[in-house]
Short mmCIF file of N, CA and C in Angstrom, two decimals:
data_model
loop_
_atom_site.label_atom_id
_atom_site.label_comp_id
_atom_site.label_asym_id
_atom_site.label_seq_id
_atom_site.Cartn_x
_atom_site.Cartn_y
_atom_site.Cartn_z
N MET A 1 149.50 90.63 88.70
CA MET A 1 148.64 91.68 88.86
C MET A 1 147.38 91.22 87.60
N VAL A 2 146.38 91.76 87.88
CA VAL A 2 145.05 91.65 86.69
C VAL A 2 144.56 92.61 86.56
N LEU A 3 144.38 92.87 85.11
CA LEU A 3 143.60 93.80 84.58
C LEU A 3 141.80 93.63 84.55
N ILE A 4 141.33 94.34 85.03
CA ILE A 4 139.66 94.21 85.15
C ILE A 4 139.20 95.25 84.28
N PRO A 5 138.69 94.97 82.89
CA PRO A 5 138.19 95.75 82.18
C PRO A 5 136.79 96.57 83.05
N ASP A 6 136.80 97.97 82.53
CA ASP A 6 135.53 98.46 82.92
C ASP A 6 134.41 98.25 82.04
N PRO A 7 133.40 97.54 82.33
CA PRO A 7 132.02 97.07 81.95
C PRO A 7 131.25 98.06 81.22
N THR A 8 131.56 99.45 81.84
CA THR A 8 130.69 100.52 81.12
C THR A 8 131.40 101.10 79.94
N GLY A 9 132.43 100.54 79.68
CA GLY A 9 133.27 101.12 78.62
C GLY A 9 133.50 102.61 78.61
N VAL A 10 133.57 103.22 79.67
CA VAL A 10 133.77 104.99 80.26
C VAL A 10 135.29 104.88 80.24
N ASN A 11 135.81 104.15 80.99
CA ASN A 11 137.55 104.25 81.38
C ASN A 11 138.22 103.01 80.45
N ASP A 12 138.69 103.39 79.50
CA ASP A 12 139.18 102.20 78.64
C ASP A 12 140.38 101.63 79.35
N GLY A 13 140.99 102.09 80.31
CA GLY A 13 142.01 101.59 81.13
C GLY A 13 141.77 100.47 81.94
N GLY A 14 140.54 100.33 82.38
CA GLY A 14 140.09 99.29 83.39
C GLY A 14 140.64 99.49 84.81
N SER A 15 140.52 98.51 85.61
CA SER A 15 141.03 98.91 86.76
C SER A 15 142.32 97.55 86.94
N TYR A 16 143.10 97.93 88.11
CA TYR A 16 144.28 96.81 88.61
C TYR A 16 143.87 96.33 89.84
N CYS A 17 144.21 94.98 90.02
CA CYS A 17 144.04 94.50 91.23
C CYS A 17 145.18 93.64 91.46
N PHE A 18 145.85 93.69 92.65
CA PHE A 18 146.98 93.09 92.90
C PHE A 18 146.58 91.74 93.92
N PHE A 19 146.80 90.72 93.60
CA PHE A 19 146.91 89.45 94.47
C PHE A 19 148.21 88.93 94.80
N LYS A 20 148.26 88.55 96.27
CA LYS A 20 149.28 87.87 96.67
C LYS A 20 149.02 86.65 97.39
N ASP A 21 149.28 85.40 97.04
CA ASP A 21 149.06 84.04 97.98
C ASP A 21 149.79 83.97 99.31
N ILE A 22 149.02 84.04 100.26
CA ILE A 22 149.63 84.11 101.69
C ILE A 22 149.05 82.93 102.34
N THR A 23 149.02 81.90 101.53
CA THR A 23 148.72 80.71 102.28
C THR A 23 150.06 79.94 103.07
N GLU A 24 151.16 80.24 102.52
CA GLU A 24 152.26 79.46 103.26
C GLU A 24 152.51 80.42 104.39
N ARG A 25 152.38 81.59 104.58
CA ARG A 25 152.40 82.25 105.68
C ARG A 25 151.41 82.06 106.66
N LYS A 26 150.32 81.78 106.17
CA LYS A 26 149.26 81.52 107.18
C LYS A 26 149.35 80.14 107.92
N ARG A 27 150.08 79.26 106.90
CA ARG A 27 150.16 77.85 107.29
C ARG A 27 151.53 78.01 108.49
N LEU A 28 152.63 78.42 107.99
CA LEU A 28 153.51 79.04 109.32
C LEU A 28 153.33 79.49 110.53
N GLU A 29 152.30 80.60 110.36
CA GLU A 29 151.66 81.00 111.72
C GLU A 29 150.76 80.27 112.29
N HIS A 30 150.22 79.46 111.56
CA HIS A 30 149.30 78.35 112.57
C HIS A 30 150.09 77.43 113.13
N GLN A 31 151.51 77.04 112.52
CA GLN A 31 152.27 75.98 112.72
C GLN A 31 152.99 76.55 114.23
N VAL A 32 153.55 77.87 114.20
CA VAL A 32 154.21 78.47 115.39
C VAL A 32 153.25 78.68 116.55
N GLU A 33 152.08 78.98 116.49
CA GLU A 33 150.98 78.92 117.25
C GLU A 33 150.85 77.43 117.96
N HIS A 34 150.70 76.64 116.99
CA HIS A 34 150.50 75.09 117.72
C HIS A 34 151.66 74.85 118.34
N GLN A 35 153.07 75.22 118.10
CA GLN A 35 154.06 75.06 118.99
C GLN A 35 154.23 75.53 120.03
N ALA A 36 153.68 76.79 120.10
CA ALA A 36 153.54 77.74 121.38
C ALA A 36 152.77 76.96 122.36
N PHE A 37 151.52 76.47 122.11
CA PHE A 37 150.63 75.95 123.07
C PHE A 37 150.69 74.13 123.07
N HIS A 38 151.45 73.68 122.37
CA HIS A 38 151.34 72.06 122.39
C HIS A 38 152.56 71.73 122.46
N ASP A 39 152.74 70.28 123.38
CA ASP A 39 153.88 69.74 123.54
C ASP A 39 154.33 68.98 122.16
N ALA A 40 155.68 68.89 122.07
CA ALA A 40 156.13 68.69 120.80
C ALA A 40 156.21 67.27 120.56
N LEU A 41 156.76 66.53 121.37
CA LEU A 41 156.59 65.05 121.88
C LEU A 41 155.20 64.42 121.46
N THR A 42 154.20 64.72 122.14
CA THR A 42 152.99 64.17 122.21
C THR A 42 151.79 64.83 121.35
N GLY A 43 152.04 66.07 121.10
CA GLY A 43 151.03 66.88 120.64
C GLY A 43 149.72 67.42 121.69
N LEU A 44 149.94 66.83 122.92
CA LEU A 44 148.86 67.25 123.47
C LEU A 44 148.98 68.79 124.17
N PRO A 45 148.06 69.60 124.63
CA PRO A 45 148.26 70.94 125.08
C PRO A 45 149.61 70.84 126.32
N ASN A 46 150.16 71.94 126.49
CA ASN A 46 151.26 72.06 127.49
C ASN A 46 150.81 72.84 128.58
N ARG A 47 151.58 73.09 129.49
CA ARG A 47 151.30 73.79 130.59
C ARG A 47 150.59 75.10 130.40
N VAL A 48 150.94 76.04 129.42
CA VAL A 48 150.35 77.26 128.94
C VAL A 48 148.86 77.10 128.99
N LEU A 49 148.71 76.12 127.75
CA LEU A 49 147.38 75.76 127.44
C LEU A 49 146.60 75.26 128.45
N PHE A 50 147.02 74.32 129.25
CA PHE A 50 146.29 73.90 130.34
C PHE A 50 145.92 74.92 131.35
N ILE A 51 146.80 75.93 131.49
CA ILE A 51 146.34 77.20 132.53
C ILE A 51 145.25 77.85 131.88
N ASP A 52 145.22 78.12 130.76
CA ASP A 52 144.33 78.62 130.16
C ASP A 52 142.75 78.04 130.14
N ARG A 53 143.01 76.84 129.77
CA ARG A 53 141.70 75.68 129.70
C ARG A 53 141.06 75.45 131.04
N LEU A 54 142.02 75.67 132.12
CA LEU A 54 141.36 75.33 133.59
C LEU A 54 140.74 76.67 133.85
N TRP A 55 141.26 77.56 133.29
CA TRP A 55 140.53 78.89 134.09
C TRP A 55 139.04 79.03 133.51
N HIS A 56 139.05 78.65 131.84
CA HIS A 56 137.82 78.60 131.21
C HIS A 56 136.88 77.54 131.96
N ALA A 57 137.44 76.58 132.19
CA ALA A 57 136.59 75.34 132.83
C ALA A 57 136.19 75.88 133.95
N GLN A 58 137.06 76.40 135.06
CA GLN A 58 136.17 77.11 136.50
C GLN A 58 135.27 78.06 135.94
N ALA A 59 135.62 79.18 134.91
CA ALA A 59 134.34 79.88 134.59
C ALA A 59 132.93 79.13 134.11
N ARG A 60 133.02 78.09 133.36
CA ARG A 60 132.15 77.64 132.86
C ARG A 60 131.20 76.41 134.19
N ALA A 61 132.14 76.24 134.82
CA ALA A 61 131.69 75.42 136.06
C ALA A 61 131.14 76.37 136.94
N HIS A 62 131.54 77.48 137.05
CA HIS A 62 130.53 78.79 138.02
C HIS A 62 129.20 78.98 137.45
N ARG A 63 129.25 79.21 136.07
CA ARG A 63 127.96 79.42 135.34
C ARG A 63 127.00 78.42 135.35
N SER A 64 127.32 77.02 135.10
CA SER A 64 126.48 75.68 135.04
C SER A 64 126.06 75.28 136.60
N ARG A 65 127.01 75.50 137.47
CA ARG A 65 126.78 74.94 138.45
C ARG A 65 127.11 73.50 138.77
N LEU A 66 127.96 73.21 137.69
CA LEU A 66 128.70 71.64 137.80
C LEU A 66 130.02 71.63 138.32
N ALA A 67 130.51 70.40 138.53
CA ALA A 67 131.81 70.48 139.12
C ALA A 67 132.81 70.31 138.23
N THR A 68 134.21 70.82 138.55
CA THR A 68 135.62 70.30 137.74
C THR A 68 136.32 69.62 138.58
N ALA A 69 137.10 68.42 137.90
CA ALA A 69 138.05 68.28 138.55
C ALA A 69 139.53 68.07 137.72
N VAL A 70 140.48 67.88 138.28
CA VAL A 70 141.73 68.03 137.81
C VAL A 70 142.45 66.96 138.33
N LEU A 71 142.90 65.93 137.24
CA LEU A 71 143.57 64.68 137.79
C LEU A 71 144.98 65.07 137.31
N PHE A 72 146.15 64.84 138.28
CA PHE A 72 147.42 65.02 138.10
C PHE A 72 147.96 63.64 138.12
N LEU A 73 148.68 63.27 136.92
CA LEU A 73 149.25 62.14 136.81
C LEU A 73 151.10 62.19 137.01
N ASP A 74 151.55 61.21 137.56
CA ASP A 74 153.28 61.58 137.77
C ASP A 74 153.56 60.03 137.25
N LEU A 75 154.16 59.72 136.45
CA LEU A 75 154.65 58.34 135.88
C LEU A 75 155.78 57.65 137.06
N ASP A 76 155.42 56.51 137.52
CA ASP A 76 156.20 55.98 138.59
C ASP A 76 157.59 55.36 137.85
N ASN A 77 158.76 55.55 138.28
CA ASN A 77 159.99 55.26 137.87
C ASN A 77 160.58 55.53 136.30
N PHE A 78 160.12 56.66 135.85
CA PHE A 78 160.17 57.15 134.58
C PHE A 78 161.59 57.49 134.29
N LYS A 79 162.35 57.76 135.17
CA LYS A 79 164.00 58.09 135.28
C LYS A 79 164.49 56.62 135.02
N VAL A 80 164.33 55.72 135.74
CA VAL A 80 164.88 54.44 135.65
C VAL A 80 164.62 53.67 134.01
N ILE A 81 163.55 53.95 133.88
CA ILE A 81 163.28 53.48 132.32
C ILE A 81 163.70 54.24 131.34
N ASN A 82 164.07 55.58 131.36
CA ASN A 82 164.80 56.43 130.59
C ASN A 82 166.07 56.09 130.46
N ASP A 83 166.62 55.93 131.65
CA ASP A 83 167.98 55.61 132.15
C ASP A 83 168.65 54.10 131.45
N ILE A 84 167.64 53.20 131.64
CA ILE A 84 167.91 51.71 131.55
C ILE A 84 167.82 51.35 129.76
N LEU A 85 166.71 51.97 129.51
CA LEU A 85 166.27 51.58 127.87
C LEU A 85 166.44 52.80 126.82
N GLY A 86 166.62 53.65 127.42
CA GLY A 86 167.49 54.92 126.68
C GLY A 86 165.85 55.71 126.50
N HIS A 87 166.49 57.10 125.78
CA HIS A 87 165.36 58.23 125.67
C HIS A 87 164.31 57.82 124.52
N ASP A 88 164.88 57.00 123.36
CA ASP A 88 163.80 56.72 122.48
C ASP A 88 162.54 55.96 122.96
N ALA A 89 163.02 54.85 124.12
CA ALA A 89 161.89 53.89 124.73
C ALA A 89 161.29 54.98 125.68
N GLY A 90 161.65 55.85 126.33
CA GLY A 90 161.09 56.84 127.12
C GLY A 90 160.34 57.63 126.54
N ASP A 91 160.51 57.86 125.06
CA ASP A 91 159.93 58.93 124.24
C ASP A 91 158.39 57.94 123.87
N ALA A 92 158.69 56.83 123.69
CA ALA A 92 157.47 55.99 123.06
C ALA A 92 156.77 55.68 124.35
N LEU A 93 157.32 55.52 125.58
CA LEU A 93 156.48 55.31 126.63
C LEU A 93 155.38 56.63 126.72
N LEU A 94 155.95 58.10 126.73
CA LEU A 94 155.32 59.12 126.71
C LEU A 94 154.06 59.37 125.70
N LYS A 95 154.59 58.80 124.52
CA LYS A 95 153.58 59.05 123.52
C LYS A 95 152.58 58.05 123.76
N GLY A 96 152.59 56.75 124.40
CA GLY A 96 151.76 55.83 124.46
C GLY A 96 150.80 56.12 125.73
N ILE A 97 151.62 56.91 126.72
CA ILE A 97 150.64 57.07 127.77
C ILE A 97 149.67 58.06 127.32
N ALA A 98 150.11 59.30 126.53
CA ALA A 98 149.17 60.27 126.03
C ALA A 98 148.26 59.76 125.42
N GLU A 99 148.33 58.53 124.59
CA GLU A 99 147.13 58.09 123.59
C GLU A 99 146.14 57.32 124.88
N ARG A 100 146.74 56.66 125.67
CA ARG A 100 146.09 56.03 126.61
C ARG A 100 144.84 57.02 127.31
N LEU A 101 145.29 58.14 127.96
CA LEU A 101 144.90 59.21 128.58
C LEU A 101 143.77 59.47 127.76
N LYS A 102 144.01 60.06 126.32
CA LYS A 102 142.97 60.46 125.65
C LYS A 102 141.76 59.39 125.31
N ASP A 103 142.23 58.10 125.39
CA ASP A 103 141.41 57.35 125.28
C ASP A 103 140.36 56.88 126.50
N CYS A 104 140.77 57.46 127.77
CA CYS A 104 140.19 57.34 128.75
C CYS A 104 139.10 58.20 129.08
N VAL A 105 139.04 59.41 128.31
CA VAL A 105 138.18 60.59 128.63
C VAL A 105 137.45 60.83 127.65
N ARG A 106 136.35 61.81 127.99
CA ARG A 106 135.62 62.50 126.73
C ARG A 106 136.24 63.32 126.01
N PRO A 107 135.70 63.54 124.99
CA PRO A 107 136.32 64.46 123.78
C PRO A 107 136.43 65.94 124.39
N ALA A 108 135.58 66.19 124.92
CA ALA A 108 135.82 67.55 125.67
C ALA A 108 136.58 67.90 126.77
N ASP A 109 137.10 66.54 127.27
CA ASP A 109 138.04 66.97 128.32
C ASP A 109 139.24 67.23 128.00
N THR A 110 140.16 67.60 128.82
CA THR A 110 141.45 68.43 128.30
C THR A 110 142.66 67.17 128.99
N VAL A 111 143.55 66.65 128.30
CA VAL A 111 144.60 65.84 128.67
C VAL A 111 145.63 66.80 128.22
N SER A 112 146.66 67.13 128.74
CA SER A 112 148.00 67.81 128.64
C SER A 112 149.18 67.22 129.27
N ARG A 113 150.18 67.37 128.58
CA ARG A 113 151.44 67.07 129.27
C ARG A 113 152.15 68.53 129.99
N LEU A 114 152.63 68.62 131.21
CA LEU A 114 153.20 69.76 131.74
C LEU A 114 154.69 69.79 131.19
N GLY A 115 155.20 68.47 131.40
CA GLY A 115 156.48 68.07 131.02
C GLY A 115 157.07 67.24 131.77
N GLY A 116 158.05 66.59 131.03
CA GLY A 116 159.02 65.39 131.89
C GLY A 116 157.85 64.35 131.77
N ASP A 117 157.46 63.57 133.05
CA ASP A 117 156.56 62.76 133.05
C ASP A 117 155.33 62.88 133.79
N GLU A 118 154.94 64.17 133.57
CA GLU A 118 153.90 64.83 134.32
C GLU A 118 152.73 65.18 133.34
N PHE A 119 151.55 64.65 133.45
CA PHE A 119 150.38 64.80 132.93
C PHE A 119 148.95 65.20 133.72
N THR A 120 148.07 65.82 132.90
CA THR A 120 147.11 66.67 133.91
C THR A 120 145.77 66.01 132.90
N VAL A 121 144.65 66.10 133.49
CA VAL A 121 143.31 65.96 132.96
C VAL A 121 142.55 66.98 133.50
N ILE A 122 141.56 67.57 132.86
CA ILE A 122 140.90 68.63 133.14
C ILE A 122 139.22 67.75 132.82
N LEU A 123 138.61 67.42 133.89
CA LEU A 123 137.16 67.09 133.63
C LEU A 123 136.05 67.83 134.08
N GLU A 124 135.46 68.26 133.05
CA GLU A 124 134.32 69.38 133.11
C GLU A 124 132.86 68.51 133.44
N ASP A 125 131.95 69.47 133.60
CA ASP A 125 130.55 69.22 133.78
C ASP A 125 130.37 67.86 134.78
N LEU A 126 130.71 67.97 135.86
CA LEU A 126 130.80 66.39 136.65
C LEU A 126 129.73 66.77 137.67
N HIS A 127 129.12 65.57 138.19
CA HIS A 127 127.77 65.95 138.92
C HIS A 127 128.21 65.56 140.42
N ASP A 128 129.15 64.25 140.56
CA ASP A 128 129.75 64.21 141.73
C ASP A 128 131.15 63.61 141.58
N VAL A 129 131.84 63.56 142.84
CA VAL A 129 133.50 63.39 142.68
C VAL A 129 133.84 61.87 142.18
N HIS A 130 132.65 61.02 142.10
CA HIS A 130 132.72 59.69 141.69
C HIS A 130 133.28 59.57 140.23
N GLU A 131 132.61 60.42 139.64
CA GLU A 131 133.04 60.70 138.13
C GLU A 131 134.26 60.42 137.89
N ALA A 132 135.01 61.47 138.64
CA ALA A 132 136.62 61.74 138.76
C ALA A 132 137.25 60.57 138.83
N THR A 133 136.75 59.64 140.19
CA THR A 133 137.41 58.63 140.62
C THR A 133 137.33 57.48 139.52
N GLU A 134 136.35 57.61 138.66
CA GLU A 134 136.07 56.49 137.77
C GLU A 134 136.94 56.76 136.45
N VAL A 135 137.09 57.99 136.29
CA VAL A 135 138.18 58.52 135.30
C VAL A 135 139.56 57.53 135.58
N ALA A 136 140.10 58.21 136.79
CA ALA A 136 141.24 57.83 137.37
C ALA A 136 141.44 56.23 137.54
N SER A 137 140.19 55.62 137.74
CA SER A 137 140.49 54.14 137.71
C SER A 137 140.61 53.56 136.24
N ARG A 138 140.04 54.24 135.40
CA ARG A 138 140.17 53.51 133.96
C ARG A 138 141.51 53.92 133.56
N ILE A 139 142.27 54.98 134.03
CA ILE A 139 143.63 55.22 133.59
C ILE A 139 144.40 54.03 134.12
N VAL A 140 144.22 53.94 135.64
CA VAL A 140 144.89 52.66 136.11
C VAL A 140 144.83 51.69 135.58
N GLU A 141 143.65 51.16 135.04
CA GLU A 141 143.53 49.96 134.18
C GLU A 141 144.15 50.07 133.06
N SER A 142 143.96 50.99 132.25
CA SER A 142 144.84 51.15 130.88
C SER A 142 146.20 50.72 130.84
N LEU A 143 146.84 51.30 132.24
CA LEU A 143 148.28 51.21 132.39
C LEU A 143 148.67 49.89 132.67
N GLN A 144 147.55 48.68 132.93
CA GLN A 144 148.08 47.25 133.34
C GLN A 144 148.49 46.70 132.01
N TYR A 145 148.21 47.14 131.01
CA TYR A 145 148.63 46.78 129.45
C TYR A 145 150.02 47.44 129.04
N PRO A 146 150.98 46.77 128.55
CA PRO A 146 152.25 47.40 128.37
C PRO A 146 151.97 48.44 127.15
N ILE A 147 152.89 49.20 127.16
CA ILE A 147 153.22 50.09 125.87
C ILE A 147 154.37 49.43 124.73
N ILE A 148 153.72 49.26 123.72
CA ILE A 148 154.82 48.45 122.68
C ILE A 148 155.78 49.66 122.18
N ALA A 149 157.08 49.43 122.39
CA ALA A 149 158.00 50.19 121.93
C ALA A 149 159.29 49.63 121.02
N VAL A 150 160.03 49.87 120.43
CA VAL A 150 161.05 49.45 119.51
C VAL A 150 161.63 48.32 120.46
N HIS A 151 162.10 48.58 121.46
CA HIS A 151 162.84 47.71 122.36
C HIS A 151 162.09 46.65 123.08
N GLY A 152 160.94 46.67 122.92
CA GLY A 152 160.03 45.36 123.61
C GLY A 152 158.82 46.34 124.16
N ASN A 153 158.42 45.59 125.03
CA ASN A 153 157.10 46.03 125.73
C ASN A 153 157.52 46.93 127.10
N ILE A 154 156.91 47.94 127.59
CA ILE A 154 157.20 48.76 128.43
C ILE A 154 155.92 48.70 129.71
N PHE A 155 156.17 48.36 130.61
CA PHE A 155 154.97 48.55 131.51
C PHE A 155 155.28 49.94 132.34
N ALA A 156 154.09 50.41 132.60
CA ALA A 156 154.27 51.71 133.55
C ALA A 156 153.24 51.74 134.52
N THR A 157 153.32 52.27 135.62
CA THR A 157 152.26 52.36 136.55
C THR A 157 152.73 54.28 136.80
N ALA A 158 151.47 54.61 137.55
CA ALA A 158 151.58 56.26 137.67
C ALA A 158 150.87 56.49 138.92
N SER A 159 151.45 57.53 139.50
CA SER A 159 150.36 58.16 140.86
C SER A 159 149.69 59.20 140.26
N ILE A 160 148.03 59.08 140.93
CA ILE A 160 147.22 59.93 140.21
C ILE A 160 146.71 60.66 141.64
N GLY A 161 146.61 62.00 141.40
CA GLY A 161 145.85 63.09 142.66
C GLY A 161 144.81 63.41 141.96
N ILE A 162 143.80 63.59 142.67
CA ILE A 162 142.56 64.32 142.04
C ILE A 162 142.41 65.64 142.72
N ALA A 163 141.89 66.79 142.27
CA ALA A 163 141.33 67.86 142.77
C ALA A 163 139.92 68.20 142.24
N TYR A 164 139.21 68.21 143.21
CA TYR A 164 137.78 68.29 142.85
C TYR A 164 137.18 69.62 143.43
N SER A 165 136.39 70.25 142.28
CA SER A 165 136.03 71.68 142.65
C SER A 165 134.66 71.77 142.32
N GLU A 166 133.52 71.74 143.17
CA GLU A 166 132.18 72.11 142.90
C GLU A 166 131.80 73.64 143.15
N HIS A 167 130.65 73.77 142.44
CA HIS A 167 129.96 75.21 142.57
C HIS A 167 128.53 75.07 143.08
#
């Protein structure tokens, strides 16, 4: 509580202002919101945020008359890697894949993890389908190099599907 004196001197009691620091509460609210829309392991948008961004991407594509593509990526033999090398190695692989995917796209594109070993990429403002296939090729090429984990290098391959929508 702070007493603010009356500058005119008419009211000798002044006014009282009450302040409460809500910084921690706001930080916690932001943290809870982030957890609701992002994958805990990779920090990527989760399925809920992916769907929201896809709706927005489609609306923008309709207005701009440019195309949108969604790449669906499923890691090959992830269960085998998890079973043989353990969950820590599987988690390291998923984090590494997330980073590789982000490196293969533009900052405005959306990379998300749907769950398990499934990832999606939303590509916006495309002029033709070849732009989407180029991104898929970059992803496949990036997977030729191992993910470095505590237990050693992990090699991964993935199956990638492309859904292309033009307006």
